Amino acid sequence: MTILITGGAGFLGLHLAHFFIKKGWHVKLFDVAPYPKGEYPSSVECLTGNVRNKKSLAKAMKGVEVVIHAAAALPLQSSQEIMRTNVQGTKNVLETCLNFHIKNVVYISSTAVYGVPEKHPVYEDDPLVGVGPYGQSKIDAEELCRMYQNKGLIVTIIRPKTFVGTHRLGVFEILFDWIKDNKKIPLIGSGKNRYQLLEVSDLVYAIYSCISHQNKKAINTVFNVGASKFKTVREDLQAMFKNVESKSKILPTPAFPIKTALMIFEYLKLSPLYKWVYATADKDSFVSIDKIMKVTGWRPRYSNTESLVKAYRWYEEHYDEIKSRGSGTTHTVGWKQGVLGLFKKFL
């Protein structure tokens, strides 16, 4: 079986590549970004191309039976870049899949499509309200998926919670950096809200449970994916501190003035934290995973705390290598802390 993974140079793409190689599949990766050296099995075919380019997609899709579309422009990028990549790029992928008679397509969406819900847990048929260009782009891309489902393409839409694990940096690298230095960790609000995460290996297996399902009609739909074991933000972080033997402590802050300050810092490009991060940080945020468990039999293995500890341990072990990479805007490198780095000195 041959699988094509768009966004293959990213955090999720790396984990998917290793998983499917172990399953005996031929893996083709497709990404505009450079591939991390030495991170992929030698049998993986690493292709360079942009999902906005139909010709390069068509070339990559020859001989492919399954496609996982994980390529996306992230919230730190411009709104134009986000819409062109996440919407037009997705349309190109779906159209090419239809032309090549691909058996299964999995589209990696986001729970950002729910905005800031008033009730929890959130179900797949709840209203979609995008926060910022990224959230809206995911809603638009999902609508394209439904359009191509109507054309006969089998498209599974996965809405994962924020996922962490080995090789995950980005905003989590900022958190891990502060924990490593035993700094106080400021929370927006009291930290008594419940915020569901997801370990990347659980996400990978959820994707596989859909691809390998015998009833293709049953997986031609949308699924939420998240951890089943999670407590409040305060409790999960305190348990993590204890596990990694950090002296960090929780520092609650008043939500409204902090959010206002972060909004200004974002506008002035002084902080890497974007609206989706700070707008939801003090709110409950968890989805129902009943549907995917019932349809596929998938079950998550890791709790929030276990996921964070696993990711942090990898960060500690690879600290020097991570710092030598510099910074960027993806999940596989650290982000410049900006004004946050200044505040860190006083905590």
Short mmCIF file of C-alpha atoms in Angstrom, two decimals:
data_model
loop_
_atom_site.label_atom_id
_atom_site.label_comp_id
_atom_site.label_asym_id
_atom_site.label_seq_id
_atom_site.Cartn_x
_atom_site.Cartn_y
_atom_site.Cartn_z
CA MET A 1 0.00 0.00 0.00
CA THR A 2 1.30 3.45 -0.91
CA ILE A 3 0.38 6.53 1.10
CA LEU A 4 1.02 10.21 0.39
CA ILE A 5 1.25 12.58 3.36
CA THR A 6 1.10 16.31 2.61
CA GLY A 7 2.85 18.43 5.21
CA GLY A 8 5.27 15.55 5.60
CA ALA A 9 8.10 17.74 6.94
CA GLY A 10 5.97 18.79 9.91
CA PHE A 11 5.51 17.42 13.40
CA LEU A 12 2.54 15.18 12.55
CA GLY A 13 4.01 14.17 9.18
CA LEU A 14 7.15 12.86 10.89
CA HIS A 15 5.15 10.65 13.26
CA LEU A 16 2.87 9.41 10.48
CA ALA A 17 5.87 8.49 8.32
CA HIS A 18 7.43 6.35 11.06
CA PHE A 19 4.09 4.68 11.86
CA PHE A 20 3.26 3.65 8.29
CA ILE A 21 6.80 2.46 7.54
CA LYS A 22 6.48 0.12 10.54
CA LYS A 23 3.20 -1.10 9.07
CA GLY A 24 5.05 -2.05 5.88
CA TRP A 25 3.58 0.69 3.68
CA HIS A 26 5.43 2.69 1.04
CA VAL A 27 5.46 6.27 2.32
CA LYS A 28 5.67 9.37 0.14
CA LEU A 29 5.94 12.77 1.81
CA PHE A 30 5.07 16.07 0.15
CA ASP A 31 6.04 19.45 1.57
CA VAL A 32 7.30 22.88 0.56
CA ALA A 33 9.40 23.04 3.74
CA PRO A 34 12.81 21.35 4.09
CA TYR A 35 12.82 17.91 5.70
CA PRO A 36 14.70 17.52 9.00
CA LYS A 37 17.91 15.62 8.27
CA GLY A 38 18.27 12.15 9.71
CA GLU A 39 14.73 12.02 11.12
CA TYR A 40 13.09 9.73 8.54
CA PRO A 41 13.62 6.05 7.68
CA SER A 42 15.71 5.65 4.51
CA SER A 43 12.80 4.08 2.60
CA VAL A 44 10.64 7.20 2.92
CA GLU A 45 10.29 9.15 -0.33
CA CYS A 46 10.61 12.86 0.49
CA LEU A 47 9.14 15.04 -2.27
CA THR A 48 9.33 18.81 -2.47
CA GLY A 49 6.26 20.63 -3.69
CA ASN A 50 3.47 23.05 -2.82
CA VAL A 51 -0.19 22.07 -2.43
CA ARG A 52 -1.02 25.23 -4.37
CA ASN A 53 0.63 23.67 -7.42
CA LYS A 54 -1.61 21.10 -9.12
CA LYS A 55 1.15 19.79 -11.39
CA SER A 56 3.48 18.90 -8.53
CA LEU A 57 0.57 17.30 -6.67
CA ALA A 58 -0.33 15.19 -9.70
CA LYS A 59 3.26 14.04 -10.05
CA ALA A 60 3.42 13.08 -6.37
CA MET A 61 0.10 11.22 -6.44
CA LYS A 62 1.05 8.67 -9.09
CA GLY A 63 0.73 5.16 -7.68
CA VAL A 64 -0.83 6.39 -4.43
CA GLU A 65 -3.85 4.69 -2.83
CA VAL A 66 -4.32 6.71 0.39
CA VAL A 67 -3.75 10.43 1.07
CA ILE A 68 -3.44 12.18 4.42
CA HIS A 69 -3.73 15.92 3.87
CA ALA A 70 -1.93 17.51 6.82
CA ALA A 71 -0.29 20.47 5.06
CA ALA A 72 -1.39 23.82 6.44
CA ALA A 73 -0.29 27.39 6.96
CA LEU A 74 -0.26 28.02 10.71
CA PRO A 75 -1.77 30.97 12.64
CA LEU A 76 1.53 32.88 12.87
CA GLN A 77 1.55 33.28 9.08
CA SER A 78 -0.28 36.01 7.15
CA SER A 79 -4.02 35.74 6.56
CA GLN A 80 -3.44 35.60 2.80
CA GLU A 81 -0.94 32.76 3.18
CA ILE A 82 -3.35 30.90 5.45
CA MET A 83 -6.31 31.16 3.08
CA ARG A 84 -4.32 30.32 -0.06
CA THR A 85 -2.69 27.26 1.48
CA ASN A 86 -5.48 25.95 3.70
CA VAL A 87 -8.40 26.55 1.35
CA GLN A 88 -7.10 26.66 -2.23
CA GLY A 89 -4.41 24.10 -1.38
CA THR A 90 -7.02 21.75 0.05
CA LYS A 91 -9.18 22.13 -3.05
CA ASN A 92 -6.17 21.21 -5.21
CA VAL A 93 -5.48 18.12 -3.12
CA LEU A 94 -9.11 16.96 -3.22
CA GLU A 95 -9.45 17.56 -6.96
CA THR A 96 -6.24 15.65 -7.65
CA CYS A 97 -7.37 12.80 -5.40
CA LEU A 98 -10.64 12.61 -7.33
CA ASN A 99 -8.79 12.55 -10.67
CA PHE A 100 -6.48 9.76 -9.46
CA HIS A 101 -9.32 7.69 -7.91
CA ILE A 102 -7.71 7.69 -4.45
CA LYS A 103 -9.36 5.13 -2.14
CA ASN A 104 -9.16 7.09 1.10
CA VAL A 105 -8.48 10.72 1.95
CA VAL A 106 -7.99 11.95 5.51
CA TYR A 107 -8.16 15.70 6.05
CA ILE A 108 -6.57 17.05 9.22
CA SER A 109 -8.79 19.89 10.39
CA SER A 110 -8.85 21.40 13.90
CA THR A 111 -11.15 21.95 16.86
CA ALA A 112 -10.47 25.65 16.19
CA VAL A 113 -13.54 25.37 13.94
CA TYR A 114 -15.72 25.47 17.09
CA GLY A 115 -14.48 28.91 18.16
CA VAL A 116 -15.00 29.43 21.91
CA PRO A 117 -18.00 27.20 22.68
CA GLU A 118 -20.41 27.96 25.51
CA LYS A 119 -21.18 24.31 26.29
CA HIS A 120 -19.07 21.19 26.71
CA PRO A 121 -18.32 18.61 25.59
CA VAL A 122 -18.45 19.77 21.97
CA TYR A 123 -19.93 17.36 19.42
CA GLU A 124 -19.22 17.05 15.71
CA ASP A 125 -22.57 18.56 14.71
CA ASP A 126 -22.25 21.64 16.94
CA PRO A 127 -22.05 25.10 15.26
CA LEU A 128 -18.77 26.09 13.60
CA VAL A 129 -17.40 29.55 14.46
CA GLY A 130 -13.85 30.19 13.31
CA VAL A 131 -11.47 32.26 15.46
CA GLY A 132 -9.25 34.31 13.17
CA PRO A 133 -8.13 33.44 9.62
CA TYR A 134 -6.84 30.00 10.64
CA GLY A 135 -10.12 28.85 12.18
CA GLN A 136 -12.11 30.22 9.24
CA SER A 137 -9.77 28.54 6.74
CA LYS A 138 -10.39 25.18 8.38
CA ILE A 139 -14.15 25.67 8.18
CA ASP A 140 -13.90 26.58 4.49
CA ALA A 141 -11.66 23.58 3.82
CA GLU A 142 -14.11 21.23 5.56
CA GLU A 143 -16.88 22.55 3.32
CA LEU A 144 -14.72 21.62 0.32
CA CYS A 145 -14.30 18.13 1.78
CA ARG A 146 -18.07 17.73 1.97
CA MET A 147 -18.38 18.93 -1.61
CA TYR A 148 -15.95 16.24 -2.77
CA GLN A 149 -17.68 13.62 -0.64
CA ASN A 150 -20.77 14.38 -2.72
CA LYS A 151 -18.66 13.76 -5.84
CA GLY A 152 -17.84 10.25 -4.63
CA LEU A 153 -14.54 10.77 -2.79
CA ILE A 154 -14.16 9.06 0.60
CA VAL A 155 -12.96 11.86 2.88
CA THR A 156 -12.53 11.48 6.64
CA ILE A 157 -12.34 14.82 8.43
CA ILE A 158 -10.33 14.68 11.67
CA ARG A 159 -10.71 17.47 14.22
CA PRO A 160 -7.89 16.92 16.73
CA LYS A 161 -7.42 18.81 19.96
CA THR A 162 -4.03 20.49 20.43
CA PHE A 163 -1.60 17.59 20.14
CA VAL A 164 1.78 17.22 21.80
CA GLY A 165 4.57 14.66 21.84
CA THR A 166 8.19 14.13 20.89
CA HIS A 167 9.42 16.73 18.37
CA ARG A 168 6.60 19.15 19.28
CA LEU A 169 7.95 22.64 19.89
CA GLY A 170 6.29 25.92 18.85
CA VAL A 171 4.29 27.40 21.73
CA PHE A 172 5.11 24.37 23.89
CA GLU A 173 8.83 25.12 23.59
CA ILE A 174 8.14 28.41 25.39
CA LEU A 175 6.35 26.55 28.20
CA PHE A 176 9.09 23.92 28.43
CA ASP A 177 11.81 26.58 28.47
CA TRP A 178 10.21 28.27 31.48
CA ILE A 179 9.68 24.95 33.28
CA LYS A 180 13.29 23.93 32.68
CA ASP A 181 14.41 27.19 34.31
CA ASN A 182 12.02 26.63 37.24
CA LYS A 183 10.11 29.83 36.48
CA LYS A 184 6.61 30.63 37.63
CA ILE A 185 4.10 29.74 34.89
CA PRO A 186 1.51 32.50 34.40
CA LEU A 187 -1.97 31.26 33.56
CA ILE A 188 -4.66 33.37 31.96
CA GLY A 189 -7.31 33.19 34.66
CA SER A 190 -7.34 30.80 37.60
CA GLY A 191 -6.41 27.61 35.74
CA LYS A 192 -9.52 25.88 37.05
CA ASN A 193 -10.83 25.32 33.53
CA ARG A 194 -10.58 21.92 31.84
CA TYR A 195 -8.48 21.93 28.65
CA GLN A 196 -8.21 18.67 26.71
CA LEU A 197 -4.99 17.81 24.87
CA LEU A 198 -3.96 14.85 22.70
CA GLU A 199 -0.76 12.80 22.44
CA VAL A 200 0.46 12.64 18.84
CA SER A 201 0.73 8.83 18.78
CA ASP A 202 -2.93 8.64 19.80
CA LEU A 203 -3.78 10.93 16.89
CA VAL A 204 -1.74 8.80 14.48
CA TYR A 205 -3.55 5.66 15.57
CA ALA A 206 -6.94 7.42 15.28
CA ILE A 207 -6.08 8.28 11.67
CA TYR A 208 -5.04 4.68 11.01
CA SER A 209 -8.24 3.35 12.60
CA CYS A 210 -10.19 5.30 9.97
CA ILE A 211 -8.00 4.33 7.00
CA SER A 212 -8.07 0.64 7.94
CA HIS A 213 -11.83 0.53 8.62
CA GLN A 214 -13.63 -1.88 6.32
CA ASN A 215 -16.84 0.14 6.06
CA LYS A 216 -15.80 3.16 4.00
CA LYS A 217 -19.24 4.78 4.29
CA ALA A 218 -18.88 4.76 8.07
CA ILE A 219 -15.67 6.79 7.99
CA ASN A 220 -16.83 9.19 5.24
CA THR A 221 -17.62 11.72 7.96
CA VAL A 222 -16.08 13.95 10.64
CA PHE A 223 -14.54 12.85 13.95
CA ASN A 224 -13.35 14.70 17.04
CA VAL A 225 -10.13 13.30 18.52
CA GLY A 226 -8.76 14.06 21.99
CA ALA A 227 -7.59 12.58 25.28
CA SER A 228 -10.11 10.86 27.55
CA LYS A 229 -8.20 11.62 30.78
CA PHE A 230 -7.69 15.29 31.64
CA LYS A 231 -8.26 17.52 34.63
CA THR A 232 -8.05 21.29 35.07
CA VAL A 233 -5.15 23.21 33.54
CA ARG A 234 -3.83 23.87 37.05
CA GLU A 235 -4.01 20.21 38.08
CA ASP A 236 -2.46 18.86 34.87
CA LEU A 237 0.45 21.32 34.99
CA GLN A 238 1.11 20.78 38.69
CA ALA A 239 1.19 17.01 38.10
CA MET A 240 3.62 17.59 35.23
CA PHE A 241 5.92 19.76 37.41
CA LYS A 242 6.05 16.99 39.98
CA ASN A 243 6.79 14.31 37.39
CA VAL A 244 9.67 16.23 35.78
CA GLU A 245 10.97 17.49 39.13
CA SER A 246 10.63 21.16 38.28
CA LYS A 247 10.30 23.86 40.94
CA SER A 248 7.94 25.85 38.72
CA LYS A 249 4.70 27.04 40.29
CA ILE A 250 1.38 28.21 38.91
CA LEU A 251 0.79 31.99 38.78
CA PRO A 252 -2.90 32.84 38.19
CA THR A 253 -3.57 36.19 36.47
CA PRO A 254 -6.72 38.25 35.79
CA ALA A 255 -7.99 37.14 32.40
CA PHE A 256 -9.37 40.36 30.92
CA PRO A 257 -6.34 42.69 31.29
CA ILE A 258 -3.92 39.91 30.29
CA LYS A 259 -5.91 39.08 27.16
CA THR A 260 -6.08 42.77 26.28
CA ALA A 261 -2.32 43.10 26.69
CA LEU A 262 -1.68 39.98 24.60
CA MET A 263 -3.98 41.27 21.86
CA ILE A 264 -1.95 44.50 21.72
CA PHE A 265 1.35 42.58 21.78
CA GLU A 266 0.10 40.38 18.93
CA TYR A 267 -0.90 43.42 16.87
CA LEU A 268 2.52 44.99 17.44
CA LYS A 269 4.20 41.64 16.66
CA LEU A 270 5.84 41.60 20.08
CA SER A 271 4.43 38.22 21.14
CA PRO A 272 4.13 34.85 19.35
CA LEU A 273 0.84 34.08 21.09
CA TYR A 274 -2.03 34.38 18.61
CA LYS A 275 -5.72 34.92 19.33
CA TRP A 276 -6.76 31.26 19.40
CA VAL A 277 -4.19 30.57 22.16
CA TYR A 278 -5.05 33.41 24.52
CA ALA A 279 -8.77 33.62 23.74
CA THR A 280 -9.38 30.03 24.86
CA ALA A 281 -6.71 29.68 27.56
CA ASP A 282 -9.06 30.42 30.49
CA LYS A 283 -12.07 28.60 29.03
CA ASP A 284 -13.18 25.00 29.22
CA SER A 285 -12.14 23.33 25.98
CA PHE A 286 -12.96 19.69 25.43
CA VAL A 287 -14.75 17.64 22.81
CA SER A 288 -16.70 14.41 22.81
CA ILE A 289 -14.78 11.50 21.30
CA ASP A 290 -17.70 9.09 21.54
CA LYS A 291 -18.29 9.02 17.79
CA ILE A 292 -14.84 7.83 16.67
CA MET A 293 -14.67 5.34 19.55
CA LYS A 294 -18.04 3.87 18.57
CA VAL A 295 -17.36 3.73 14.81
CA THR A 296 -13.72 2.58 14.77
CA GLY A 297 -13.04 1.15 18.22
CA TRP A 298 -10.14 3.61 18.72
CA ARG A 299 -9.21 4.53 22.28
CA PRO A 300 -6.69 7.17 23.45
CA ARG A 301 -3.87 5.85 25.67
CA TYR A 302 -2.35 9.01 27.14
CA SER A 303 -3.71 11.52 29.65
CA ASN A 304 -2.93 15.24 29.44
CA THR A 305 -0.23 14.94 32.08
CA GLU A 306 1.38 11.88 30.48
CA SER A 307 1.42 13.64 27.10
CA LEU A 308 3.09 16.75 28.53
CA VAL A 309 5.66 14.75 30.49
CA LYS A 310 6.57 12.67 27.43
CA ALA A 311 7.03 15.79 25.28
CA TYR A 312 9.04 17.57 27.97
CA ARG A 313 11.39 14.62 28.52
CA TRP A 314 12.20 14.61 24.80
CA TYR A 315 12.77 18.38 24.96
CA GLU A 316 15.23 17.95 27.84
CA GLU A 317 17.14 15.19 26.06
CA HIS A 318 17.45 17.25 22.84
CA TYR A 319 17.83 20.69 24.41
CA ASP A 320 21.17 21.66 22.82
CA GLU A 321 20.07 20.44 19.39
CA ILE A 322 16.78 22.36 19.65
CA LYS A 323 18.50 25.61 20.59
CA SER A 324 20.96 25.25 17.70
CA ARG A 325 18.09 25.17 15.16
CA GLY A 326 17.08 28.76 15.76
CA SER A 327 13.47 29.92 15.66
CA GLY A 328 10.62 29.91 13.15
CA THR A 329 6.83 29.75 12.83
CA THR A 330 6.18 25.99 12.66
CA HIS A 331 5.59 23.39 15.37
CA THR A 332 8.99 21.74 14.86
CA VAL A 333 11.12 24.74 15.93
CA GLY A 334 11.07 27.14 18.84
CA TRP A 335 9.30 30.48 18.52
CA LYS A 336 10.86 33.83 19.40
CA GLN A 337 9.44 34.73 22.80
CA GLY A 338 9.47 38.46 22.18
CA VAL A 339 8.11 40.42 25.13
CA LEU A 340 7.38 37.14 26.94
CA GLY A 341 11.11 36.60 27.29
CA LEU A 342 11.35 39.93 29.11
CA PHE A 343 8.60 38.97 31.55
CA LYS A 344 10.34 35.64 32.17
CA LYS A 345 13.28 37.42 33.80
CA PHE A 346 11.03 38.72 36.58
CA LEU A 347 9.28 35.43 37.43
#
